[in-house]
CSV table of C-alpha atoms and ligand atoms in Angstrom, one decimal:
chain,number,residue,atom,x,y,z
A,1,MET,CA,45.9,-94.7,-59.2
A,2,ARG,CA,45.3,-90.4,-59.8
A,3,TYR,CA,44.2,-87.5,-57.0
A,4,ILE,CA,41.3,-85.7,-57.7
A,5,SER,CA,40.4,-82.9,-55.8
A,6,THR,CA,37.4,-82.6,-53.0
A,7,ARG,CA,36.4,-79.1,-54.2
A,8,GLY,CA,35.8,-81.0,-57.7
A,9,GLN,CA,38.3,-78.0,-59.9
A,10,VAL,CA,42.1,-80.6,-59.4
A,11,ASP,CA,41.6,-83.8,-61.4
A,12,ASN,CA,43.9,-87.0,-62.9
A,13,ILE,CA,47.0,-85.7,-61.1
A,14,SER,CA,49.3,-88.3,-60.7
A,15,PHE,CA,50.8,-89.5,-56.5
A,16,LYS,CA,53.8,-87.2,-57.4
A,17,ASP,CA,52.4,-84.3,-58.6
A,18,ALA,CA,50.0,-85.0,-55.1
A,19,VAL,CA,53.2,-84.5,-52.8
A,20,MET,CA,54.2,-81.8,-54.0
A,21,MET,CA,50.8,-80.1,-54.3
A,22,GLY,CA,49.8,-79.9,-50.8
A,23,LEU,CA,47.1,-78.5,-50.8
A,24,ALA,CA,45.1,-78.8,-53.8
A,25,THR,CA,45.5,-75.4,-56.0
A,26,ASP,CA,41.4,-75.1,-55.9
A,27,GLY,CA,41.4,-74.8,-52.3
A,28,GLY,CA,40.8,-78.6,-51.8
A,29,LEU,CA,42.2,-81.5,-50.2
A,30,LEU,CA,43.5,-84.2,-52.8
A,31,LEU,CA,42.3,-87.6,-52.0
A,32,PRO,CA,42.6,-90.7,-54.3
A,33,GLU,CA,40.0,-91.7,-56.7
A,34,LYS,CA,39.1,-95.2,-55.9
A,35,ILE,CA,40.3,-96.7,-52.5
A,36,PRO,CA,42.2,-99.5,-52.9
A,37,LEU,CA,40.9,-102.8,-51.4
A,38,ILE,CA,43.0,-105.2,-49.2
A,39,ASP,CA,41.5,-108.5,-50.2
A,40,ALA,CA,41.3,-111.0,-46.7
A,41,GLN,CA,43.8,-113.5,-48.0
A,42,GLN,CA,46.6,-110.1,-48.3
A,43,LEU,CA,45.3,-109.1,-44.4
A,44,ASP,CA,46.3,-113.0,-42.7
A,45,ALA,CA,49.7,-112.8,-45.2
A,46,PHE,CA,50.5,-109.1,-42.4
A,47,ALA,CA,50.2,-111.3,-39.6
A,48,SER,CA,54.2,-112.6,-40.6
A,49,MET,CA,55.1,-109.3,-42.2
A,50,SER,CA,57.7,-106.9,-40.7
A,51,TYR,CA,56.5,-102.7,-41.0
A,52,ALA,CA,58.1,-102.4,-43.6
A,53,GLN,CA,57.0,-105.2,-45.2
A,54,ILE,CA,53.0,-104.3,-44.4
A,55,ALA,CA,54.1,-100.2,-45.1
A,56,PHE,CA,55.1,-101.3,-48.9
A,57,ALA,CA,52.1,-103.6,-49.2
A,58,ILE,CA,49.7,-100.8,-48.1
A,59,ILE,CA,51.3,-97.6,-49.7
A,60,SER,CA,52.1,-99.1,-53.3
A,61,ARG,CA,48.5,-99.1,-53.9
A,62,PHE,CA,48.5,-95.4,-53.8
A,63,THR,CA,51.5,-95.1,-55.9
A,64,GLY,CA,50.0,-96.8,-59.1
A,65,ASP,CA,53.2,-96.8,-60.6
A,66,ASP,CA,54.8,-93.5,-59.8
A,67,PHE,CA,57.3,-95.3,-58.9
A,68,PRO,CA,59.5,-98.8,-59.6
A,69,ALA,CA,58.8,-101.0,-56.2
A,70,ALA,CA,63.4,-101.0,-55.3
A,71,GLU,CA,63.0,-97.3,-54.9
A,72,LEU,CA,59.8,-97.3,-53.1
A,73,ARG,CA,60.7,-100.4,-50.7
A,74,ALA,CA,64.0,-98.3,-49.9
A,75,ILE,CA,62.0,-94.9,-49.7
A,76,ILE,CA,59.3,-96.8,-46.6
A,77,GLU,CA,63.2,-98.5,-45.8
A,78,ARG,CA,64.9,-94.9,-45.1
A,79,SER,CA,61.8,-93.5,-43.7
A,80,TYR,CA,61.8,-95.7,-40.5
A,81,ALA,CA,65.6,-97.6,-40.0
A,82,SER,CA,64.9,-93.7,-37.9
A,83,PHE,CA,63.0,-95.4,-34.8
A,84,THR,CA,64.4,-96.6,-31.6
A,85,HIS,CA,62.2,-99.9,-32.2
A,86,ALA,CA,62.8,-102.6,-33.9
A,87,GLN,CA,59.4,-103.9,-35.0
A,88,VAL,CA,58.8,-99.5,-35.6
A,89,THR,CA,55.1,-99.2,-34.2
A,90,PRO,CA,54.4,-102.0,-31.5
A,91,VAL,CA,51.6,-102.8,-29.9
A,92,VAL,CA,52.1,-103.9,-25.6
A,93,ALA,CA,48.3,-105.3,-24.2
A,94,LYS,CA,47.9,-103.0,-21.1
A,95,ASP,CA,45.1,-103.4,-18.2
A,96,GLY,CA,42.9,-105.0,-20.7
A,97,ILE,CA,43.3,-102.9,-23.3
A,98,HIS,CA,45.9,-102.8,-26.6
A,99,ILE,CA,48.1,-99.6,-26.5
A,100,LEU,CA,49.8,-98.6,-30.2
A,101,GLU,CA,53.2,-97.8,-29.0
A,102,LEU,CA,53.7,-94.6,-32.4
A,103,PHE,CA,55.8,-92.2,-30.3
A,104,HIS,CA,59.3,-94.1,-31.1
A,105,GLY,CA,60.5,-91.4,-34.1
A,106,PRO,CA,63.0,-89.1,-33.2
A,107,THR,CA,61.4,-86.5,-31.7
A,108,LEU,CA,58.8,-88.5,-29.9
A,109,ALA,CA,55.9,-88.6,-31.3
A,110,PHE,CA,53.9,-90.3,-33.9
A,111,LYS,CA,54.2,-87.9,-36.8
A,112,ASP,CA,57.3,-88.8,-36.5
A,113,VAL,CA,55.6,-92.1,-38.9
A,114,ALA,CA,54.1,-89.1,-41.4
A,115,LEU,CA,56.7,-87.0,-41.3
A,116,GLN,CA,60.2,-89.9,-42.6
A,117,LEU,CA,58.1,-90.9,-44.8
A,118,LEU,CA,57.0,-87.1,-46.6
A,119,GLY,CA,60.5,-85.6,-46.2
A,120,ASN,CA,62.2,-88.8,-48.2
A,121,LEU,CA,59.5,-88.9,-50.4
A,122,PHE,CA,60.5,-84.7,-50.9
A,123,GLU,CA,64.1,-85.6,-51.5
A,124,TYR,CA,63.5,-87.7,-54.3
A,125,LEU,CA,61.2,-85.8,-55.7
A,126,LEU,CA,62.6,-82.3,-55.6
A,127,ALA,CA,65.9,-85.3,-57.1
A,128,GLU,CA,64.2,-86.7,-59.4
A,129,ARG,CA,62.8,-82.3,-60.4
A,130,ASP,CA,65.9,-81.6,-60.5
A,131,SER,CA,65.0,-78.5,-58.5
A,132,LYS,CA,64.6,-77.0,-54.7
A,133,MET,CA,62.6,-76.3,-51.8
A,134,ASN,CA,61.7,-74.8,-49.0
A,135,ILE,CA,59.2,-75.3,-46.7
A,136,LEU,CA,58.2,-72.7,-44.4
A,137,GLY,CA,55.9,-73.6,-41.0
A,138,ALA,CA,54.9,-72.0,-38.3
A,139,THR,CA,54.2,-74.4,-35.0
A,140,SER,CA,52.9,-75.1,-31.4
A,141,GLY,CA,55.7,-77.6,-30.8
A,142,ASP,CA,54.9,-80.9,-32.1
A,143,THR,CA,55.0,-81.2,-35.7
A,144,GLY,CA,58.1,-78.5,-36.1
A,145,SER,CA,60.0,-80.5,-34.8
A,146,ALA,CA,58.9,-83.4,-36.5
A,147,ALA,CA,59.1,-81.8,-39.9
A,148,ILE,CA,62.9,-80.7,-39.2
A,149,TYR,CA,63.6,-84.2,-38.4
A,150,GLY,CA,61.9,-85.4,-41.4
A,151,VAL,CA,64.3,-83.1,-43.9
A,152,ARG,CA,67.3,-82.3,-41.5
A,153,GLY,CA,70.7,-82.5,-43.8
A,154,LYS,CA,68.7,-82.7,-46.9
A,155,GLU,CA,69.9,-81.6,-50.3
A,156,ARG,CA,67.4,-79.4,-52.2
A,157,ILE,CA,65.8,-78.7,-48.8
A,158,ASN,CA,66.0,-75.9,-46.7
A,159,ILE,CA,63.9,-75.9,-43.4
A,160,PHE,CA,62.1,-72.6,-42.2
A,161,ILE,CA,59.8,-73.3,-38.7
A,162,MET,CA,58.4,-71.0,-36.6
A,163,HIS,CA,58.0,-71.1,-32.7
A,164,PRO,CA,56.3,-68.7,-30.7
A,165,HIS,CA,58.8,-67.2,-28.8
A,166,GLY,CA,58.6,-69.1,-24.1
A,167,LYS,CA,55.4,-70.7,-25.6
A,168,VAL,CA,56.6,-73.9,-26.4
A,169,SER,CA,57.3,-76.4,-23.8
A,170,PRO,CA,60.7,-76.5,-22.9
A,171,ILE,CA,62.1,-80.2,-24.0
A,172,GLN,CA,60.2,-79.1,-27.9
A,173,GLU,CA,62.3,-75.7,-28.1
A,174,MET,CA,65.0,-78.1,-27.7
A,175,GLN,CA,64.3,-80.6,-29.8
A,176,MET,CA,63.6,-78.0,-32.7
A,177,THR,CA,66.5,-76.0,-32.2
A,178,THR,CA,69.6,-78.4,-31.2
A,179,VAL,CA,68.6,-79.5,-35.5
A,180,THR,CA,72.5,-77.3,-36.1
A,181,ASP,CA,72.1,-79.1,-40.0
A,182,ALA,CA,72.9,-76.0,-42.3
A,183,ASN,CA,70.1,-76.5,-43.9
A,184,VAL,CA,67.8,-76.3,-40.5
A,185,PHE,CA,66.1,-72.1,-39.5
A,186,ASN,CA,64.5,-71.5,-36.7
A,187,LEU,CA,62.4,-69.1,-35.5
A,188,ALA,CA,61.2,-67.8,-32.8
A,189,ILE,CA,58.6,-64.8,-33.0
A,190,ARG,CA,57.4,-62.5,-30.4
A,191,GLY,CA,54.1,-63.3,-30.6
A,192,THR,CA,52.0,-66.2,-30.7
A,193,PHE,CA,50.7,-69.9,-32.6
A,194,ASP,CA,47.9,-67.7,-34.7
A,195,ASP,CA,51.0,-64.9,-35.6
A,196,GLY,CA,52.7,-67.9,-36.6
A,197,GLN,CA,50.0,-68.6,-38.7
A,198,ARG,CA,49.1,-65.4,-40.4
A,199,ILE,CA,52.1,-65.2,-41.1
A,200,ILE,CA,52.2,-68.0,-43.0
A,201,LYS,CA,48.7,-67.6,-44.6
A,202,GLU,CA,50.4,-64.1,-45.7
A,203,VAL,CA,53.8,-65.6,-46.9
A,204,PHE,CA,52.6,-68.6,-49.5
A,205,GLY,CA,49.0,-65.4,-50.6
A,206,ASP,CA,52.1,-63.5,-52.1
A,207,LEU,CA,52.1,-66.1,-54.9
A,208,GLU,CA,54.8,-64.9,-57.2
A,209,PHE,CA,57.3,-65.3,-53.5
A,210,LYS,CA,56.0,-68.5,-53.3
A,211,GLU,CA,57.1,-69.5,-57.1
A,212,ARG,CA,60.5,-67.4,-56.6
A,213,TYR,CA,61.1,-69.6,-53.7
A,214,HIS,CA,59.8,-72.7,-54.1
A,215,LEU,CA,57.6,-72.1,-51.1
A,216,GLY,CA,56.7,-76.0,-49.8
A,217,ALA,CA,54.1,-77.0,-46.5
A,218,ILE,CA,54.4,-79.7,-44.2
A,219,ASN,CA,51.7,-79.3,-42.7
A,220,SER,CA,49.0,-81.8,-42.3
A,221,ILE,CA,47.3,-81.2,-45.1
A,222,ASN,CA,49.2,-83.5,-47.6
A,223,PHE,CA,47.5,-86.7,-48.7
A,224,ALA,CA,51.3,-88.3,-47.9
A,225,ARG,CA,51.0,-87.4,-44.4
A,226,VAL,CA,47.4,-89.4,-43.7
A,227,LEU,CA,48.5,-92.0,-46.1
A,228,ALA,CA,52.3,-92.7,-43.7
A,229,GLN,CA,48.7,-93.2,-40.7
A,230,ILE,CA,46.9,-96.4,-42.7
A,231,VAL,CA,50.0,-98.5,-42.5
A,232,TYR,CA,49.9,-98.5,-38.1
A,233,TYR,CA,45.7,-99.1,-38.3
A,234,PHE,CA,47.0,-102.4,-40.4
A,235,TYR,CA,49.9,-103.5,-38.9
A,236,ALA,CA,48.5,-103.3,-34.7
A,237,PHE,CA,45.2,-105.4,-36.6
A,238,SER,CA,47.9,-107.8,-37.8
A,239,ARG,CA,50.2,-107.9,-34.8
A,240,VAL,CA,46.6,-108.2,-32.1
A,241,CYS,CA,44.1,-110.0,-33.9
A,242,GLY,CA,46.6,-111.8,-37.0
A,243,SER,CA,43.1,-113.6,-39.2
A,244,SER,CA,41.1,-111.4,-41.5
A,245,ASP,CA,37.7,-113.3,-39.5
A,246,LYS,CA,38.4,-111.2,-36.2
A,247,GLN,CA,36.9,-107.8,-35.7
A,248,ILE,CA,39.2,-104.7,-33.9
A,249,ASP,CA,38.0,-101.5,-32.3
A,250,PHE,CA,39.9,-98.6,-32.1
A,251,ALA,CA,40.3,-94.9,-29.9
A,252,VAL,CA,42.0,-91.8,-31.1
A,253,PRO,CA,43.4,-89.1,-29.4
A,254,THR,CA,41.6,-85.9,-32.3
A,255,GLY,CA,42.6,-82.4,-32.8
A,256,ASN,CA,43.3,-82.6,-36.9
A,257,PHE,CA,41.0,-85.0,-38.0
A,258,GLY,CA,44.2,-87.3,-39.9
A,259,ASP,CA,44.8,-89.3,-37.0
A,260,ILE,CA,40.9,-91.1,-37.1
A,261,PHE,CA,41.2,-90.2,-40.3
A,262,ALA,CA,43.5,-92.1,-41.3
A,263,GLY,CA,41.1,-94.9,-39.9
A,264,TYR,CA,38.4,-94.3,-41.7
A,265,LEU,CA,40.6,-94.9,-44.6
A,266,ALA,CA,41.6,-98.3,-43.5
A,267,LYS,CA,38.7,-99.6,-42.8
A,268,GLN,CA,36.5,-98.1,-46.1
A,269,MET,CA,40.6,-100.2,-47.3
A,270,GLY,CA,38.7,-103.8,-46.3
A,271,LEU,CA,40.4,-103.4,-42.6
A,272,PRO,CA,37.5,-105.1,-40.3
A,273,ILE,CA,37.6,-102.0,-38.1
A,274,GLY,CA,34.1,-102.4,-36.3
A,275,ARG,CA,34.5,-98.9,-33.7
A,276,LEU,CA,36.3,-96.1,-34.5
A,277,VAL,CA,37.0,-94.2,-31.5
A,278,LEU,CA,36.6,-90.6,-31.5
A,279,ALA,CA,38.3,-89.4,-28.6
A,280,THR,CA,38.3,-84.9,-27.8
A,281,ASN,CA,39.5,-83.1,-24.8
A,282,GLU,CA,37.9,-80.4,-24.0
A,283,ASN,CA,38.2,-78.3,-27.4
A,284,ASN,CA,34.9,-81.2,-28.5
A,285,ILE,CA,34.2,-79.6,-31.9
A,286,LEU,CA,34.7,-83.0,-33.6
A,287,GLU,CA,32.9,-84.4,-30.3
A,288,ARG,CA,30.0,-82.5,-30.8
A,289,PHE,CA,30.3,-82.7,-34.3
A,290,VAL,CA,29.6,-86.9,-34.3
A,291,ASN,CA,27.8,-86.8,-30.8
A,292,ALA,CA,25.1,-83.9,-31.6
A,293,GLY,CA,25.4,-83.4,-35.8
A,294,ASP,CA,27.0,-80.1,-34.5
A,295,TYR,CA,30.2,-78.7,-35.6
A,296,SER,CA,30.6,-74.6,-34.6
A,297,VAL,CA,33.7,-73.3,-34.3
A,298,GLY,CA,34.3,-72.4,-30.3
A,299,ALA,CA,36.8,-70.7,-28.4
A,300,VAL,CA,40.0,-72.6,-27.7
A,301,VAL,CA,41.5,-73.5,-24.5
A,302,GLU,CA,44.4,-74.4,-23.4
A,303,THR,CA,44.2,-78.1,-21.3
A,304,LEU,CA,47.1,-80.8,-21.5
A,305,SER,CA,47.2,-81.9,-24.2
A,306,PRO,CA,47.9,-79.5,-26.0
A,307,SER,CA,48.5,-80.5,-29.5
A,308,MET,CA,44.8,-81.7,-28.9
A,309,ASP,CA,43.9,-77.5,-28.5
A,310,ILE,CA,42.4,-77.0,-31.8
A,311,GLN,CA,38.9,-76.3,-33.6
A,312,ILE,CA,39.0,-76.0,-37.2
A,313,ALA,CA,40.4,-79.7,-37.8
A,314,SER,CA,42.8,-79.2,-41.8
A,315,ASN,CA,40.9,-82.8,-42.3
A,316,PHE,CA,37.0,-82.4,-41.7
A,317,GLU,CA,37.0,-81.6,-45.9
A,318,ARG,CA,38.1,-85.2,-46.6
A,319,TYR,CA,35.4,-86.5,-44.5
A,320,LEU,CA,33.1,-84.6,-45.7
A,321,PHE,CA,33.6,-85.2,-48.9
A,322,TYR,CA,32.5,-88.9,-48.4
A,323,LEU,CA,29.5,-87.6,-46.2
A,324,LEU,CA,28.2,-86.0,-49.5
A,325,ASP,CA,28.7,-88.4,-51.5
A,326,ARG,CA,31.1,-87.5,-53.3
A,327,ASP,CA,29.9,-84.2,-54.1
A,328,SER,CA,31.6,-81.3,-54.8
A,329,THR,CA,29.4,-78.6,-55.5
A,330,ARG,CA,27.1,-79.4,-52.5
A,331,LEU,CA,30.7,-79.6,-50.6
A,332,ARG,CA,32.4,-76.3,-52.0
A,333,ARG,CA,28.8,-74.6,-51.5
A,334,THR,CA,28.7,-76.0,-47.7
A,335,MET,CA,32.5,-74.4,-46.8
A,336,ASP,CA,31.7,-71.5,-48.0
A,337,GLU,CA,29.3,-71.7,-45.8
A,338,PHE,CA,30.7,-73.0,-43.0
A,339,ALA,CA,33.3,-69.7,-43.3
A,340,VAL,CA,31.0,-67.1,-43.2
A,341,THR,CA,29.1,-69.1,-40.7
A,342,HIS,CA,31.4,-70.8,-38.8
A,343,ARG,CA,28.9,-74.0,-38.5
A,344,LEU,CA,27.8,-76.8,-39.8
A,345,ASP,CA,24.3,-78.5,-39.0
A,346,PHE,CA,23.8,-81.5,-40.0
A,347,SER,CA,20.9,-83.3,-40.9
A,348,THR,CA,19.6,-87.1,-38.9
A,349,ALA,CA,19.8,-89.0,-42.0
A,350,ILE,CA,23.6,-88.1,-42.0
A,351,ARG,CA,23.8,-87.7,-37.9
A,352,GLN,CA,23.1,-91.4,-39.0
A,353,ARG,CA,25.7,-92.3,-40.9
A,354,ILE,CA,28.1,-90.4,-39.3
A,355,GLY,CA,27.2,-92.0,-35.9
A,356,ASP,CA,27.8,-95.6,-38.6
A,357,ASP,CA,31.4,-94.7,-38.5
A,358,PHE,CA,32.8,-93.0,-35.5
A,359,VAL,CA,31.7,-92.8,-31.7
A,360,ALA,CA,32.9,-90.4,-29.9
A,361,MET,CA,34.0,-89.0,-26.5
A,362,CYS,CA,35.3,-86.0,-24.8
A,363,VAL,CA,37.1,-86.1,-22.0
A,364,ASP,CA,37.6,-82.9,-19.6
A,365,THR,CA,41.4,-82.6,-17.6
A,366,GLN,CA,39.8,-84.6,-14.6
A,367,HIS,CA,38.5,-87.6,-16.4
A,368,THR,CA,42.3,-86.8,-18.0
A,369,LEU,CA,44.5,-87.2,-15.0
A,370,ALA,CA,43.2,-89.3,-13.0
A,371,GLN,CA,42.8,-92.3,-16.3
A,372,MET,CA,46.6,-91.8,-16.3
A,373,ARG,CA,47.1,-92.3,-12.7
A,374,ASP,CA,44.6,-95.3,-12.4
A,375,PHE,CA,46.9,-96.8,-15.5
A,376,HIS,CA,49.6,-96.1,-13.9
A,377,SER,CA,49.3,-97.6,-9.9
A,378,SER,CA,47.4,-100.3,-11.7
A,379,CYS,CA,50.2,-101.3,-14.2
A,380,GLY,CA,52.3,-98.9,-13.6
A,381,TYR,CA,52.2,-98.2,-17.3
A,382,VAL,CA,52.8,-93.8,-17.7
A,383,LEU,CA,50.3,-92.8,-19.9
A,384,ASP,CA,50.9,-89.6,-22.2
A,385,PRO,CA,47.8,-86.6,-21.4
A,386,HIS,CA,47.0,-87.7,-25.0
A,387,THR,CA,47.5,-90.6,-24.8
A,388,ALA,CA,45.1,-90.6,-21.5
A,389,VAL,CA,42.2,-89.0,-23.7
A,390,GLY,CA,41.8,-91.9,-26.4
A,391,VAL,CA,42.6,-94.7,-22.9
A,392,HIS,CA,39.4,-93.0,-21.2
A,393,ALA,CA,36.9,-93.3,-24.3
A,394,GLY,CA,39.0,-96.5,-25.4
A,395,LYS,CA,38.1,-98.3,-22.1
A,396,HIS,CA,34.2,-96.7,-22.3
A,397,PHE,CA,33.3,-97.6,-25.8
A,398,GLN,CA,35.1,-101.8,-25.3
A,399,ARG,CA,32.9,-104.2,-26.1
A,400,ASP,CA,33.8,-107.9,-24.6
A,401,GLY,CA,36.0,-110.0,-26.7
A,402,VAL,CA,36.6,-107.2,-29.2
A,403,PRO,CA,40.2,-106.4,-28.5
A,404,MET,CA,40.3,-102.3,-28.1
A,405,VAL,CA,43.5,-100.8,-29.4
A,406,CYS,CA,44.9,-97.0,-28.1
A,407,LEU,CA,46.8,-94.9,-30.6
A,408,ALA,CA,49.4,-93.7,-28.0
A,409,THR,CA,50.7,-89.9,-29.8
A,410,ALA,CA,53.1,-89.2,-27.8
A,411,HIS,CA,55.7,-90.2,-25.3
A,412,PRO,CA,55.6,-89.8,-22.0
A,413,ALA,CA,58.4,-88.0,-21.4
A,414,LYS,CA,57.6,-84.2,-23.9
A,415,PHE,CA,54.9,-83.9,-21.1
A,416,ALA,CA,56.6,-84.5,-18.1
A,417,ALA,CA,54.9,-81.2,-16.0
A,418,ALA,CA,51.0,-84.1,-16.7
A,419,VAL,CA,52.4,-86.3,-15.9
A,420,GLU,CA,53.9,-85.4,-12.5
A,421,GLN,CA,50.9,-83.8,-11.9
A,422,ALA,CA,48.9,-87.5,-12.0
A,423,ILE,CA,51.1,-89.6,-11.0
A,424,GLY,CA,53.4,-87.5,-7.8
A,425,GLN,CA,57.2,-88.7,-10.3
A,426,PRO,CA,58.8,-87.5,-13.9
A,427,PRO,CA,58.0,-89.9,-16.6
A,428,GLN,CA,61.8,-91.2,-17.3
A,429,GLN,CA,64.2,-90.2,-20.1
A,430,PRO,CA,64.0,-91.8,-23.8
A,431,GLN,CA,67.6,-91.6,-25.0
A,432,SER,CA,67.0,-89.1,-27.6
A,433,LEU,CA,66.0,-86.3,-24.4
A,434,GLN,CA,69.8,-87.2,-22.8
A,435,GLY,CA,71.7,-84.2,-21.9
A,436,ILE,CA,69.6,-82.2,-24.6
A,437,GLU,CA,70.5,-79.6,-22.0
A,438,GLN,CA,73.5,-79.2,-22.6
A,439,ARG,CA,73.9,-80.2,-27.4
A,440,PRO,CA,74.8,-76.2,-29.0
A,441,ARG,CA,71.3,-74.7,-30.8
A,442,ARG,CA,70.9,-72.7,-33.3
A,443,CYS,CA,67.5,-70.7,-33.0
A,444,GLN,CA,66.8,-66.7,-34.4
A,445,LEU,CA,64.6,-64.4,-32.3
A,446,VAL,CA,62.3,-62.5,-34.5
A,447,ASP,CA,59.5,-59.7,-34.9
A,448,ALA,CA,56.4,-61.4,-35.7
A,449,ASP,CA,55.5,-59.2,-38.7
A,450,THR,CA,55.7,-61.3,-42.5
A,451,THR,CA,58.0,-58.5,-44.7
A,452,ILE,CA,60.6,-59.0,-41.3
A,453,ILE,CA,59.5,-63.3,-42.3
A,454,LYS,CA,60.0,-62.7,-45.8
A,455,ASN,CA,63.4,-60.8,-46.0
A,456,TYR,CA,64.9,-63.8,-44.3
A,457,LEU,CA,63.5,-66.3,-46.1
A,458,ALA,CA,64.5,-64.5,-48.7
A,459,GLU,CA,68.3,-63.9,-47.5
A,460,ASN,CA,68.2,-67.7,-46.8
A,461,ALA,CA,66.7,-69.6,-49.2
A,462,ILE,CA,67.7,-72.5,-51.3
B,3,LIG,C1,48.7,-84.2,-33.6
B,3,LIG,C2,48.5,-84.8,-32.5
B,3,LIG,C3,47.6,-85.4,-31.9
B,3,LIG,C4,46.1,-85.1,-32.9
B,3,LIG,O1,46.0,-85.6,-34.1
B,3,LIG,P1,45.8,-85.4,-35.1
B,3,LIG,O2,46.0,-86.2,-36.7
B,3,LIG,O3,46.3,-84.0,-35.5
B,3,LIG,O4,44.3,-85.3,-35.0
B,3,LIG,C5,47.7,-85.8,-31.3
B,3,LIG,N1,48.7,-86.1,-30.3
B,3,LIG,C6,49.7,-86.0,-30.2
B,3,LIG,C7,51.1,-85.8,-29.3
B,3,LIG,C8,50.4,-85.2,-31.5
B,3,LIG,O5,51.7,-84.8,-31.9
């Protein structure tokens, strides 16, 4: 399998090179040249396979001959052995729908599914190339801790994660700073998440520095992350439907368009998905895109589901590439226009096609809280606020006779304040959080200054 960039200036690179490249060198996003197909017979066989076996069947279609099968299998097995549930991402039937629990990884959010795999892929590829990597990332909470857990203790990798001091939730902060492995550097910056992103841009923009220190990124533009997320759509189908003549619908709480784009690819691969429900909070640029052909950037508002408080969805360009019939020239023109005007409008013909791919709903704070409350009182199950956004939209679009699977993107204990606000009691603490307050922490408080961060990196780089 070969990989290409949405912007057309990178093509014919291997899966391994695509993983190491992250963002394409022409500024675009990498995609496989062809989308592999899974036939009905294979789909039927998934019903009796484990998560790791299904993951291998899917992922190996995208890696081609890049890995010996046994080695890829070992990487996958290692990645999901860190999950506390034997089924990795179990599906439970509750209150007339299905909940796909993606939060049994080390940091209790679905980002572990992708970042555990990416960490192990980096480790393998760096050893093979006798190279090393210094990962620099900025986080508003979930991604940073999942990335830290993805690479903690690994040789050849140091990771530097900036979070805005005092502006992430106490649990998110503890999840990051209690990882005291020698290769993990937590930086609390005196500033905002936007300051962190600005520093990232400036540091990565210094190409000489980037090369000298082998800088790597962990944001959601790496295709391996999308790939890991395709797997659980197939897994859910295998457990809920089993046989290939049935249909399934999914509801996806959406921010950066990564998770739902993986569902879109699963459908292109032949998974019989009827509806893909795109659910947003009040930051609804993607809902407006689907329902009105209006992709225009508004101001970010703070909600109960902070991991979806996003206006510019970094994976959107991947979908746009298919929407524009893989025309890189047109895509480049469209993205250039967007960079200037911060908005895109789509014709009726294109809107029709978007409507064939997705249905969408914006779920506000009131409805999110009500959904958490109703769900808890009808079946005793506690939803985290991100998942509740998806469940609300999923119920709205549910059809007779077609199972609706709602992706549960975080454990409720991660967002305890919102849970307590909704149901009047705190969520149960999973094992991994018990006693976390007492664990030793390591974190450096620094000014939000690019030169200071660069100096820190230079001193501590591997
Ligand atoms: C990141 C995140 C999302 C949004 O996923 P995208 O792939 O960015 O659309 C939703 N819920 C939680 C808990 C998250 O951490």
